[in-house]
Short mmCIF file of C-alpha atoms and ligand atoms in Angstrom, two decimals:
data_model
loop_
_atom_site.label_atom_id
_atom_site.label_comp_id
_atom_site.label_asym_id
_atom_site.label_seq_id
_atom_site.Cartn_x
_atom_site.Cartn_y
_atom_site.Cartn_z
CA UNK A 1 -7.03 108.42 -33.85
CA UNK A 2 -6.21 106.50 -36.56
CA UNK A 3 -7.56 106.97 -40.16
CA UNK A 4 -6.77 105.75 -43.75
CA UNK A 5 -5.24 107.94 -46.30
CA UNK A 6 -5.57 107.63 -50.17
CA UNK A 7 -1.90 107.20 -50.99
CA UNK A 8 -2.09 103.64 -49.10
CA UNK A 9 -0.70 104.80 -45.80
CA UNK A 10 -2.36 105.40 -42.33
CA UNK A 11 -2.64 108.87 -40.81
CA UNK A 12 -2.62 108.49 -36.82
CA UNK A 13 -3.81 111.40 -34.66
CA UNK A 14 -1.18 111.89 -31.40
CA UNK A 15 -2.40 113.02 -28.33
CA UNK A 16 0.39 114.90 -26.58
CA UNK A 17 2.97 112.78 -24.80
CA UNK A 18 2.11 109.95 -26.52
CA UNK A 19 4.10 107.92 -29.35
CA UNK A 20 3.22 106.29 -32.66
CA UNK A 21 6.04 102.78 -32.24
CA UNK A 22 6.09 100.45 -35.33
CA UNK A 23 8.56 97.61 -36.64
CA UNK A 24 9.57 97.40 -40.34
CA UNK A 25 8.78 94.14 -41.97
CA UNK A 26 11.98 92.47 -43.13
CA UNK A 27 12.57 92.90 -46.62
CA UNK A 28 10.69 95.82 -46.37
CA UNK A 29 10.35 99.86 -46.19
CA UNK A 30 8.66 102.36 -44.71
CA UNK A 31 8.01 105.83 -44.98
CA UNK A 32 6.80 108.56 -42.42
CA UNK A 33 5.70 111.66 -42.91
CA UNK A 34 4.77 114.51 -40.40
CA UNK A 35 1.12 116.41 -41.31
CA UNK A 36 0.74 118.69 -38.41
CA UNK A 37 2.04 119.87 -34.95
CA UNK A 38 5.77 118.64 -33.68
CA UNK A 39 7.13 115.27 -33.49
CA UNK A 40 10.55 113.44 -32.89
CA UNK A 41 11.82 110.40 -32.92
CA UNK A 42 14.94 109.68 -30.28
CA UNK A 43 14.99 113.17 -29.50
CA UNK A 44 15.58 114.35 -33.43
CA UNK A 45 12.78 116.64 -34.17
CA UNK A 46 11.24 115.59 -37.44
CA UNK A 47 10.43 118.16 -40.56
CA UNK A 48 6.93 118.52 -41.94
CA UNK A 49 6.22 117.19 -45.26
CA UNK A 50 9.64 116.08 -45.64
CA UNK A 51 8.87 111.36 -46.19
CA UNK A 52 11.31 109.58 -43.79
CA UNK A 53 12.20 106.26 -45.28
CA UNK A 54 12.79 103.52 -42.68
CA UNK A 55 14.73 100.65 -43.48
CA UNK A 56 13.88 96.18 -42.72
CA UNK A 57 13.89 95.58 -39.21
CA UNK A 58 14.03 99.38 -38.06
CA UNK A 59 12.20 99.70 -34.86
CA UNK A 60 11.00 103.71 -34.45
CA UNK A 61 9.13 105.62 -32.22
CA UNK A 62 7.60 108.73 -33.03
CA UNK A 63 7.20 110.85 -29.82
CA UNK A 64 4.87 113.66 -29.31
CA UNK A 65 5.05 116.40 -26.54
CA UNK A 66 2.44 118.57 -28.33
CA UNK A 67 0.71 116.15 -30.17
CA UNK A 68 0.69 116.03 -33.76
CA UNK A 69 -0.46 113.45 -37.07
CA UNK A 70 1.46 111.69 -38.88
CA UNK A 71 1.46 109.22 -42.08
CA UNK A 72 2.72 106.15 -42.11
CA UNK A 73 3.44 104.13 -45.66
CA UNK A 74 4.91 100.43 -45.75
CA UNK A 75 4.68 96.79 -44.08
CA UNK A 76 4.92 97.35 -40.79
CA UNK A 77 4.56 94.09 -38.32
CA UNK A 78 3.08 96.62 -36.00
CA UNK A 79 2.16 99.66 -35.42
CA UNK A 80 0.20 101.39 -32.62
CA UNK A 81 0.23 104.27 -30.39
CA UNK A 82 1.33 103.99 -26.61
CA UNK A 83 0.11 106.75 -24.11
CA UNK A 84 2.93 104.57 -21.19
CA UNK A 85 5.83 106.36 -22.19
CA UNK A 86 8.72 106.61 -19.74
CA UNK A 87 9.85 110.25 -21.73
CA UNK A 88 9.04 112.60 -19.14
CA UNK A 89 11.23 110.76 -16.49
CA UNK A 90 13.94 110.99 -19.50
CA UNK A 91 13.46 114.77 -20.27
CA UNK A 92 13.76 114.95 -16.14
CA UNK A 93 16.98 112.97 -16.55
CA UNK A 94 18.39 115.58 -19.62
CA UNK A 95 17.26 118.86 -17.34
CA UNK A 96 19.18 117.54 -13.96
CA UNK A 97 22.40 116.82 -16.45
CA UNK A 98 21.81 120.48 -18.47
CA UNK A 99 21.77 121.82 -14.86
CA UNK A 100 24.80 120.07 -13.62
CA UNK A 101 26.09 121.94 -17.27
CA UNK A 102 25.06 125.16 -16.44
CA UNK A 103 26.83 124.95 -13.01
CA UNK A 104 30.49 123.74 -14.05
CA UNK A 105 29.97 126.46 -16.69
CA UNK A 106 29.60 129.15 -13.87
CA UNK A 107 32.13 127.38 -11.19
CA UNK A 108 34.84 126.48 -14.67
CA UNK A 109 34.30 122.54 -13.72
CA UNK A 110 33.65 120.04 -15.82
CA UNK A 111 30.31 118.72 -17.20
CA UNK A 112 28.52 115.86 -16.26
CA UNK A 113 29.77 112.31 -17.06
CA UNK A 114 27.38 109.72 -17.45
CA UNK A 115 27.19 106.24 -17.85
CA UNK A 116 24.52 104.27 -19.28
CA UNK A 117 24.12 100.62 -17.84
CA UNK A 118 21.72 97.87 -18.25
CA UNK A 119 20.85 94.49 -19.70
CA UNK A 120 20.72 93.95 -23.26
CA UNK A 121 17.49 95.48 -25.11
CA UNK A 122 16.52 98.09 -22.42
CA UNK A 123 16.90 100.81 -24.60
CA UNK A 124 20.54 101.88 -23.53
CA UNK A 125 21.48 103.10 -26.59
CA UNK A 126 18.52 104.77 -27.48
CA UNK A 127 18.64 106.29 -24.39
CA UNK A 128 22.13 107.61 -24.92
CA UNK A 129 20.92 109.35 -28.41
CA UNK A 130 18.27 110.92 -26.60
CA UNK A 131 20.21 112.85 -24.13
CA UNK A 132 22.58 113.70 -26.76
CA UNK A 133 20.16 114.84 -28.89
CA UNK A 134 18.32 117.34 -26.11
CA UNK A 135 21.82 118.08 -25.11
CA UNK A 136 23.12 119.44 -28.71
CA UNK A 137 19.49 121.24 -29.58
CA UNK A 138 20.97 123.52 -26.14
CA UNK A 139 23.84 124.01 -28.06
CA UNK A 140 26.28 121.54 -25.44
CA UNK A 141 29.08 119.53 -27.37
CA UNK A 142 28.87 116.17 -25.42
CA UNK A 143 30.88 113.41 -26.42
CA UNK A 144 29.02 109.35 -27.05
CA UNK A 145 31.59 106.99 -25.89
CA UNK A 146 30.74 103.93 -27.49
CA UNK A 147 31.57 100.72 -25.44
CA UNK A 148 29.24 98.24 -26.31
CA UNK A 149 31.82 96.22 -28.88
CA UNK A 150 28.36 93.80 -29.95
CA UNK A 151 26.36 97.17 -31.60
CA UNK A 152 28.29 100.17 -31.96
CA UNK A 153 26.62 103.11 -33.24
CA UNK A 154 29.75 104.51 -34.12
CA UNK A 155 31.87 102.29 -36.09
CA UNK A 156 32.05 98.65 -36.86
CA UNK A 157 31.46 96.01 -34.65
CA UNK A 158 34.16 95.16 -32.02
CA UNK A 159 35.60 98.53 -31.78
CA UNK A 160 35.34 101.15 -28.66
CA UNK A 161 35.19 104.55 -29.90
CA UNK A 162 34.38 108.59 -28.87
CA UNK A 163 32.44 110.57 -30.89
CA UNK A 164 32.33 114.71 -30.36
CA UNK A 165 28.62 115.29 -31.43
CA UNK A 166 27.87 118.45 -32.65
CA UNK A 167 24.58 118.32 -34.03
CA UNK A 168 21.55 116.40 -33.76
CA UNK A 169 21.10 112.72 -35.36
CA UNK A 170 19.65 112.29 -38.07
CA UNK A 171 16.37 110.56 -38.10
CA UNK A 172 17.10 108.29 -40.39
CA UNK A 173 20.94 107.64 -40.66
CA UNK A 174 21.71 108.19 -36.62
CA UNK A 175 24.44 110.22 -35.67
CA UNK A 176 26.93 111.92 -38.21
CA UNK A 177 30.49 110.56 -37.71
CA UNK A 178 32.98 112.74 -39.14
CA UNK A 179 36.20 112.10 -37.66
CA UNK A 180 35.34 109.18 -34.53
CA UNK A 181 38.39 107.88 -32.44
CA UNK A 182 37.88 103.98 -33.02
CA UNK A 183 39.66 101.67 -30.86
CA UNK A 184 39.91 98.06 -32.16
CA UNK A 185 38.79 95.17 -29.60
CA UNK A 186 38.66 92.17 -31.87
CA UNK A 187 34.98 90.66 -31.15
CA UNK A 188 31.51 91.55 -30.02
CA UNK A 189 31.59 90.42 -26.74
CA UNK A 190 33.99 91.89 -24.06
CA UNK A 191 34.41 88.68 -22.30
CA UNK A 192 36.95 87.33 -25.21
CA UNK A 193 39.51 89.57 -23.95
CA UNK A 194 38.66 91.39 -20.76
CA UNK A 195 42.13 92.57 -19.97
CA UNK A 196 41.92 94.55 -23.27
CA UNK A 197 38.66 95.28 -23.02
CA UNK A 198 39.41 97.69 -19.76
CA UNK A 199 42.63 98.91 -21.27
CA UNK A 200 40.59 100.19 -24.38
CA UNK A 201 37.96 101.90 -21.72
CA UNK A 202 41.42 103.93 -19.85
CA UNK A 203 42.22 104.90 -22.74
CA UNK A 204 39.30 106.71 -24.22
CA UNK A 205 39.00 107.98 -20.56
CA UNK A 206 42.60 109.57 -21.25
CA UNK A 207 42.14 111.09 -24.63
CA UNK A 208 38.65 112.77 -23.68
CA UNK A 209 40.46 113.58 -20.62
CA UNK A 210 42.93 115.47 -22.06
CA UNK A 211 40.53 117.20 -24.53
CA UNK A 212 38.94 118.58 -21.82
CA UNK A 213 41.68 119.91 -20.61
CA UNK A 214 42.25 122.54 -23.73
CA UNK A 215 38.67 122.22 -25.00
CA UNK A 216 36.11 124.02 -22.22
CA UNK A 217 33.21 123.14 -24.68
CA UNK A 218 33.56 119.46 -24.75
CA UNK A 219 34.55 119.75 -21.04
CA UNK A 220 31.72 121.49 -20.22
CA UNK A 221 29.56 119.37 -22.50
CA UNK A 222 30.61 116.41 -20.47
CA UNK A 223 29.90 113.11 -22.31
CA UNK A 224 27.22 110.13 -22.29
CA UNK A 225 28.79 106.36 -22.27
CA UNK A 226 26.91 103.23 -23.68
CA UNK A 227 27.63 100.13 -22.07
CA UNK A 228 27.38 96.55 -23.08
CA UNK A 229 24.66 94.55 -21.91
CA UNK A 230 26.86 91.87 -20.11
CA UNK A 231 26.31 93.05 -16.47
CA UNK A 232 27.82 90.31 -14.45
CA UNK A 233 30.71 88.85 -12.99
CA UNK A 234 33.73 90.41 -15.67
CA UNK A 235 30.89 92.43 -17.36
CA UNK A 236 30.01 94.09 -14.33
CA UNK A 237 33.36 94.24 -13.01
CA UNK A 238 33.94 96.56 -16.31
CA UNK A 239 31.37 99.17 -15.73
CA UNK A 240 32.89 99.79 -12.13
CA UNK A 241 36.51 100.10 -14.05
CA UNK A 242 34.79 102.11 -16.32
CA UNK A 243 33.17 104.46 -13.62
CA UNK A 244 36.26 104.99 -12.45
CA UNK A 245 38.18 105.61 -15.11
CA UNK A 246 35.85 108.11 -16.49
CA UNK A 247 35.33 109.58 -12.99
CA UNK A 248 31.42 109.50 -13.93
CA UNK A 249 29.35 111.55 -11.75
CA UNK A 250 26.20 109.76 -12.93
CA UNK A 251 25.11 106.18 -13.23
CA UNK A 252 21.75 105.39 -14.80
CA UNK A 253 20.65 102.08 -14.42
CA UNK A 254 18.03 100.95 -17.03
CA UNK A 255 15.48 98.56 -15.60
CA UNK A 256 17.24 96.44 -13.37
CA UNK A 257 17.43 96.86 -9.14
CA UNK A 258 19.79 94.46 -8.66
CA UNK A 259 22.48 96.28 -11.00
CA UNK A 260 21.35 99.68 -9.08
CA UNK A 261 22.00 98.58 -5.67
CA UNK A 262 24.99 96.68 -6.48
CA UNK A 263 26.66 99.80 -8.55
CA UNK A 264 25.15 101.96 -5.53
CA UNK A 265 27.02 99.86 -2.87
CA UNK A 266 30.30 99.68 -5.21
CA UNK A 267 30.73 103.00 -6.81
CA UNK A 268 31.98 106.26 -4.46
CA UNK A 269 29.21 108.08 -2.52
CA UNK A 270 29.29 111.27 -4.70
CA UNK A 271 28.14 109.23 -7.80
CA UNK A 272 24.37 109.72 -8.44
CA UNK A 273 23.01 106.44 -8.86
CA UNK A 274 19.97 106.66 -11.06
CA UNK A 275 17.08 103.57 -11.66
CA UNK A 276 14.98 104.50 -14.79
CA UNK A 277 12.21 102.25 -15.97
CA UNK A 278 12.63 100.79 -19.71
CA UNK A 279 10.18 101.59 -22.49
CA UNK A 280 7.64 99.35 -23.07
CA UNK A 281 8.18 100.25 -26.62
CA UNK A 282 11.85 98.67 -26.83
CA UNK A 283 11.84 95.28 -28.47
CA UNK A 284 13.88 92.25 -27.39
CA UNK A 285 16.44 91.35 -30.81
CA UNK A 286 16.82 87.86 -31.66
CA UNK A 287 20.54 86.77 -32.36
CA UNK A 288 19.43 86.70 -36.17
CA UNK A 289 18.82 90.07 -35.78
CA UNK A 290 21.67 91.26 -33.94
CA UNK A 291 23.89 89.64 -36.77
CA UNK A 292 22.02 91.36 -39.67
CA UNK A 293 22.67 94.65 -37.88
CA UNK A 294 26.53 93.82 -37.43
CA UNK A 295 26.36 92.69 -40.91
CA UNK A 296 24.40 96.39 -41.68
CA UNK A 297 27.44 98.18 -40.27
CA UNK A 298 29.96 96.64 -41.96
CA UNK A 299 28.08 97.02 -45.25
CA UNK A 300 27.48 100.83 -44.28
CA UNK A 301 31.27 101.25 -43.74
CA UNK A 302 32.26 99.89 -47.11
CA UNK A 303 29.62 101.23 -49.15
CA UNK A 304 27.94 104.19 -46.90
CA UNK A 305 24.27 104.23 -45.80
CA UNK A 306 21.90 102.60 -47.71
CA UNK A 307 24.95 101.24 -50.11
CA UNK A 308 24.90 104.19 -52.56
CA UNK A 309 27.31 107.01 -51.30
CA UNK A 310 30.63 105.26 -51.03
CA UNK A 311 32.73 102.96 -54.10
CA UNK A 312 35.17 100.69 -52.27
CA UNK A 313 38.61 99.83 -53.64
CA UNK A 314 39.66 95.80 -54.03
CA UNK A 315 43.55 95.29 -54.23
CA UNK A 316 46.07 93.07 -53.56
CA UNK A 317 48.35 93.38 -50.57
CA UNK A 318 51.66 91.25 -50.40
CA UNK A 319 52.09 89.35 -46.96
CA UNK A 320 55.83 90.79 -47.12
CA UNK A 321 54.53 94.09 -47.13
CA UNK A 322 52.18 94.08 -43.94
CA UNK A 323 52.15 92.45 -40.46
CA UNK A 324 49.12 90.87 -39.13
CA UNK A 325 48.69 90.21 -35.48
CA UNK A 326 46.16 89.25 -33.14
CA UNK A 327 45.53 90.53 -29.64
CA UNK A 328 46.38 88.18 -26.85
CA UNK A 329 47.84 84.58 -26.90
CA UNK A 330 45.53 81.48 -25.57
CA UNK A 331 45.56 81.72 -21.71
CA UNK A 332 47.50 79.05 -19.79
CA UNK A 333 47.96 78.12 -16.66
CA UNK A 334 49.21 80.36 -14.23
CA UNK A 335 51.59 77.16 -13.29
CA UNK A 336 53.03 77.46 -16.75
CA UNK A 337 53.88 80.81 -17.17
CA UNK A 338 57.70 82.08 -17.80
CA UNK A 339 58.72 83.25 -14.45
CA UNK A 340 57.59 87.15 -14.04
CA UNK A 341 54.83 86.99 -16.33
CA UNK A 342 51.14 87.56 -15.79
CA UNK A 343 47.79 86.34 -17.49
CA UNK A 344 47.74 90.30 -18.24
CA UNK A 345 50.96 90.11 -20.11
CA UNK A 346 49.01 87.39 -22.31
CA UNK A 347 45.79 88.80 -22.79
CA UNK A 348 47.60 91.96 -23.99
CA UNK A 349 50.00 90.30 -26.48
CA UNK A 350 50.25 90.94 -30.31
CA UNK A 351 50.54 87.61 -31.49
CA UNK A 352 52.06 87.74 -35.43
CA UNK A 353 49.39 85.82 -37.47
CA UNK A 354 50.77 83.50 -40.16
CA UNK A 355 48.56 84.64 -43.80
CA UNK A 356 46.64 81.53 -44.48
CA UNK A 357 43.08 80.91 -46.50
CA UNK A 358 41.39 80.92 -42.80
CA UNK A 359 41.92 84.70 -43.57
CA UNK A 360 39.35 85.03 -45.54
CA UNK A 361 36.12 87.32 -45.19
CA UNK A 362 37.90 88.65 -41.66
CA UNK A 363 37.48 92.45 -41.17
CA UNK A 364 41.09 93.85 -39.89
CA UNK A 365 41.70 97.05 -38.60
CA UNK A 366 44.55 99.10 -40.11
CA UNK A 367 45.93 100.70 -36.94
CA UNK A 368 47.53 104.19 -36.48
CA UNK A 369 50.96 102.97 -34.65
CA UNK A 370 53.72 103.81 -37.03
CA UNK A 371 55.07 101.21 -38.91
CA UNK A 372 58.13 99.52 -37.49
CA UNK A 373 61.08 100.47 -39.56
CA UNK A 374 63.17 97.22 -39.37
CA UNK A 375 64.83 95.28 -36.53
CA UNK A 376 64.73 96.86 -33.35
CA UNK A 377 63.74 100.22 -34.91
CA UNK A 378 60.64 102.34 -34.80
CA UNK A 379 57.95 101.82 -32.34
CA UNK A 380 57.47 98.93 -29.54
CA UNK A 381 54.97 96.97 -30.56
CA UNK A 382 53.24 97.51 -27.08
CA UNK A 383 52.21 101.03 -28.66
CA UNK A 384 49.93 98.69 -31.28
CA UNK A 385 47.29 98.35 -28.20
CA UNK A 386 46.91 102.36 -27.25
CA UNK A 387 47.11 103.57 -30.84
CA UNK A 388 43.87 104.01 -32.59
CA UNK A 389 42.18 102.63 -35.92
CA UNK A 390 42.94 104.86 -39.09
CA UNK A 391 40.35 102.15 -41.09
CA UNK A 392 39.18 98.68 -42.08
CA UNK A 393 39.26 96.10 -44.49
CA UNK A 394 37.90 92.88 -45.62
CA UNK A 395 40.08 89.98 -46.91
CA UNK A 396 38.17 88.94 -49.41
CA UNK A 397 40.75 85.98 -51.00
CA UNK A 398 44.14 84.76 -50.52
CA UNK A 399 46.72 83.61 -52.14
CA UNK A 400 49.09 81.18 -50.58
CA UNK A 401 50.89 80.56 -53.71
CA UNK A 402 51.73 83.75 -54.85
CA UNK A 403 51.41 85.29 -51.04
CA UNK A 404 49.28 88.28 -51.52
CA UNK A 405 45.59 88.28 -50.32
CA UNK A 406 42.77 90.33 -52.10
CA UNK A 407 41.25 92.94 -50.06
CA UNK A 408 38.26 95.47 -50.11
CA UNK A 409 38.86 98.74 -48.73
CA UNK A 410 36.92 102.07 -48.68
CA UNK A 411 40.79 103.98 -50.47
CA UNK A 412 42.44 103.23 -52.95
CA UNK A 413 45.95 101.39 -52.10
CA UNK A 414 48.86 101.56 -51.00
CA UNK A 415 47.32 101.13 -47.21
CA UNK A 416 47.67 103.59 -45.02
CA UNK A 417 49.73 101.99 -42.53
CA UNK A 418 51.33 98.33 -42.33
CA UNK A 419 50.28 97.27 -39.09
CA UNK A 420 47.05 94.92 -39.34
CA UNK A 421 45.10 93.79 -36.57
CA UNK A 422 42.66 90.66 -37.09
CA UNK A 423 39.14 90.84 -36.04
CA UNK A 424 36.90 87.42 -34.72
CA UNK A 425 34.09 89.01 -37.36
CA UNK A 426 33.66 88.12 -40.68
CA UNK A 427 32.04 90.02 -43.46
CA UNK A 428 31.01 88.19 -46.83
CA UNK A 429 30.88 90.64 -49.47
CA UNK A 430 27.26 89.80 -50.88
CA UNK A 431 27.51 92.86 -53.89
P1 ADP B 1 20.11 98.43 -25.95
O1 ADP B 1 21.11 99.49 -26.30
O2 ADP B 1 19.78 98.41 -24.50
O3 ADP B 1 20.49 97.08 -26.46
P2 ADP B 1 18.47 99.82 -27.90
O4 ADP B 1 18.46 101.22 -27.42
O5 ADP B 1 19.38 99.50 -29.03
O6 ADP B 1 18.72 98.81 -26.69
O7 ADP B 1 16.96 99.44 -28.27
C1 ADP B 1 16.59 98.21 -28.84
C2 ADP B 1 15.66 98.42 -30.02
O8 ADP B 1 14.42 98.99 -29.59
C3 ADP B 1 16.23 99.38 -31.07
O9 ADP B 1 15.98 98.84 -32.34
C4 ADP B 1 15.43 100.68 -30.86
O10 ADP B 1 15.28 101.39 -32.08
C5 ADP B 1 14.10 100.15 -30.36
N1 ADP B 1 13.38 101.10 -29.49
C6 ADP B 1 13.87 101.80 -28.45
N2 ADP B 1 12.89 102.54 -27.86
C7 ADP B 1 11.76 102.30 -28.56
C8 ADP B 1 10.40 102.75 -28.45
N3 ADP B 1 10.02 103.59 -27.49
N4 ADP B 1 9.50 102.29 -29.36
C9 ADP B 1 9.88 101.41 -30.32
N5 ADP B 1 11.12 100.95 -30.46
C10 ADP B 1 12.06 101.38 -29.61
#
């Protein structure tokens, strides 16, 4: 089914349950377009005659339950149509959770937390879009809770964050995030601070705890967790602390046995333990391409998607008028430890950072906590940790002379709050 067009692209003829799957050239666009019959891609149903514009490196299916044709215009490394689709055991998946919604609607329960687990590139996160997605179209208010700190779809890289999703993703930009509650972590990999890393996951756990509590929707709604791909020793370790602290009620386990049986022999008995196959479709990312993508968030933040809705702000900010700290001091040795102290009490320490040039091109997170007001005033600093992110910015040159550093942020100064928090990432302002 698969035909030239005039206009340069390819038209390609869907059978139903099948889906079109191509990979943007680097460097390069391309464009979609739905002809005839019904099509989405990750569970957003696309428009007809409307061109979707695809950006380098996106990697897209276009799923069919119907059948349907399509257009496609652009370098593409590849592009072909699979009938081996694993969608039907995912639509199964999204009717067993809508059911589980329809009965805490009747018995005034609570919806249907889920957890999405894996290995890296098994499609977790596209995964978690598409149960969203089927879940809004019903009119359900789930919530994503973001954990994986190496891609986010949410914020920026090496942040945990919830998002209350109230309608359906757009194709091409993802999910809309309005108002997200961003927690920062520091680095994309939870194993730099695992202490933290768990303390970030009770504490999302809390707040969408205690919206559910006065918000039956959202409670209802339940909510759909992406996980980091790092599924052993601390990794896995995290998803069972995460399991419990969102009291999950499902666990599905992309593509790997060994991760099901363990979680199955771990987690409570009441906790559905789900193995789904991968898509064939989902392709492995080099580290190249993992980096670009961080790099692609980061740019997105600053200057919105595709760098044309948003104008950052550069400024100066005087050292004396913010503090900078890092989360969690070097570990030691147990042996040399102040008496009463733990390797927790470390991990989960905001160290003051000294402003020097090795600032420079680190992302920081402006955090929430209120700012201390003087010596022994204010708030404990221990409130840093819990509070969330109100933004981010770049330092994008300092000063050491004249103590001030330049930075680029998406307002205008004064900052928002005087308590900075230093990031492992880097951004280098390429514009
Ligand atoms: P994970 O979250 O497990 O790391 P992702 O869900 O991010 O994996 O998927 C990895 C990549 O594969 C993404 O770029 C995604 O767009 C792509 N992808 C997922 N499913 C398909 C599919 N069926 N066909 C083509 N590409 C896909």
């Amino acid at each position: 089914g698969v035909g030239s067009l005039g206009s340069g692209g390819v038209r390609f003829e869907l059978g139903k349950e099948t889906e079109l799957r191509f990979e943007v050239e680097t460097g390069e666009r391309a464009q979609l377009e739905l002809l005839s019959g019904m099509a989405e891609v990750f569970g957003s149903e696309l428009n007809r005659n409307k061109k979707y514009t695809f950006g380098p490196g996106s990697k897209i299916a276009v799923f069919t339950w119907q059948g349907c044709s399509v257009s496609l215009t652009g370098k593409t490394e590849v592009a072909y149509v699979s009938r081996d689709t694993p969608m039907l055991l995912y639509l199964n998946t999204h009717a067993a959770l809508e059911q589980m919604r329809q009965q805490a609607e009747r018995d005034n329960e609570r919806g249907p937390r889920v957890m999405v687990v894996g290995p890296t590139d098994v499609g977790k996160s596209t995964v978690c879009r598409l149960l969203l997605n089927y879940a809004v179209r019903l009119g359900r208010r789930p919530t994503l809770v973001e954990l994986d700190v190496g891609q986010s779809g949410v914020s920026v890289p090496g942040t945990v964050s919830a998002l209350c999703i109230e309608r359906p993703a757009d194709v091409e930009e993802g999910f809309s995030v309005q108002a997200p509650l961003v927690y920062h972590f520091g680095s994309t990999t939870p194993g730099t601070n695992i202490k933290l890393y768990n303390k970030l996951t009770s504490c999302l756990a809390d707040v969408f705890s205690q919206r559910c509590e006065v918000n039956r929707r959202a409670s209802v709604g339940g909510c759909i967790i992406n996980t980091c791909g790092w599924v052993k020793s601390s990794g896995y370790q995290a998803l069972v602390h995460c399991a419990s602290a969102f009291e999950v009620d499902v666990v599905l386990v992309l593509d790997q046995e060994r991760l099901y049986n363990e979680l199955k022999r771990d987690l409570p008995h009441f906790v559905r333990v789900v193995l789904l196959p991968k898509s064939g479709g989902v392709v492995e990312r080099s580290k190249t391409c993992r980096r670009d993508t961080r790099d692609e968030k980061i740019r997105e933040y600053f200057y919105g998607f595709r760098g044309a809705s948003f104008y950052p702000h550069a400024f100066d900010v005087r050292f004396s008028d913010v503090r900078i700290y890092k989360i969690g001091a070097p570990s030691i040795p147990d042996s040399c430890l102040p008496l009463g102290m733990s390797q927790d009490d470390t991990q989960l320490k905001l160290v003051p950072v000294t402003p020097g040039r090795d600032l420079t091109h680190h992302v920081l997170s402006v955090s929430c906590a209120e700012d201390e007001g003087g010596e022994g005033g204010g708030t404990s600093r221990r409130g840093v940790l819990e509070s969330p992110v109100c933004g981010f910015i770049v330092v994008t040159a300092v000063d050491t002379q004249a103590q001030v550093m330049t930075v680029l942020s998406p307002a205008p100064r004064p900052l928002p709050r005087h308590t900075l928090l230093i990031m492992d990432i880097r951004f280098i302002d390429l514009k």
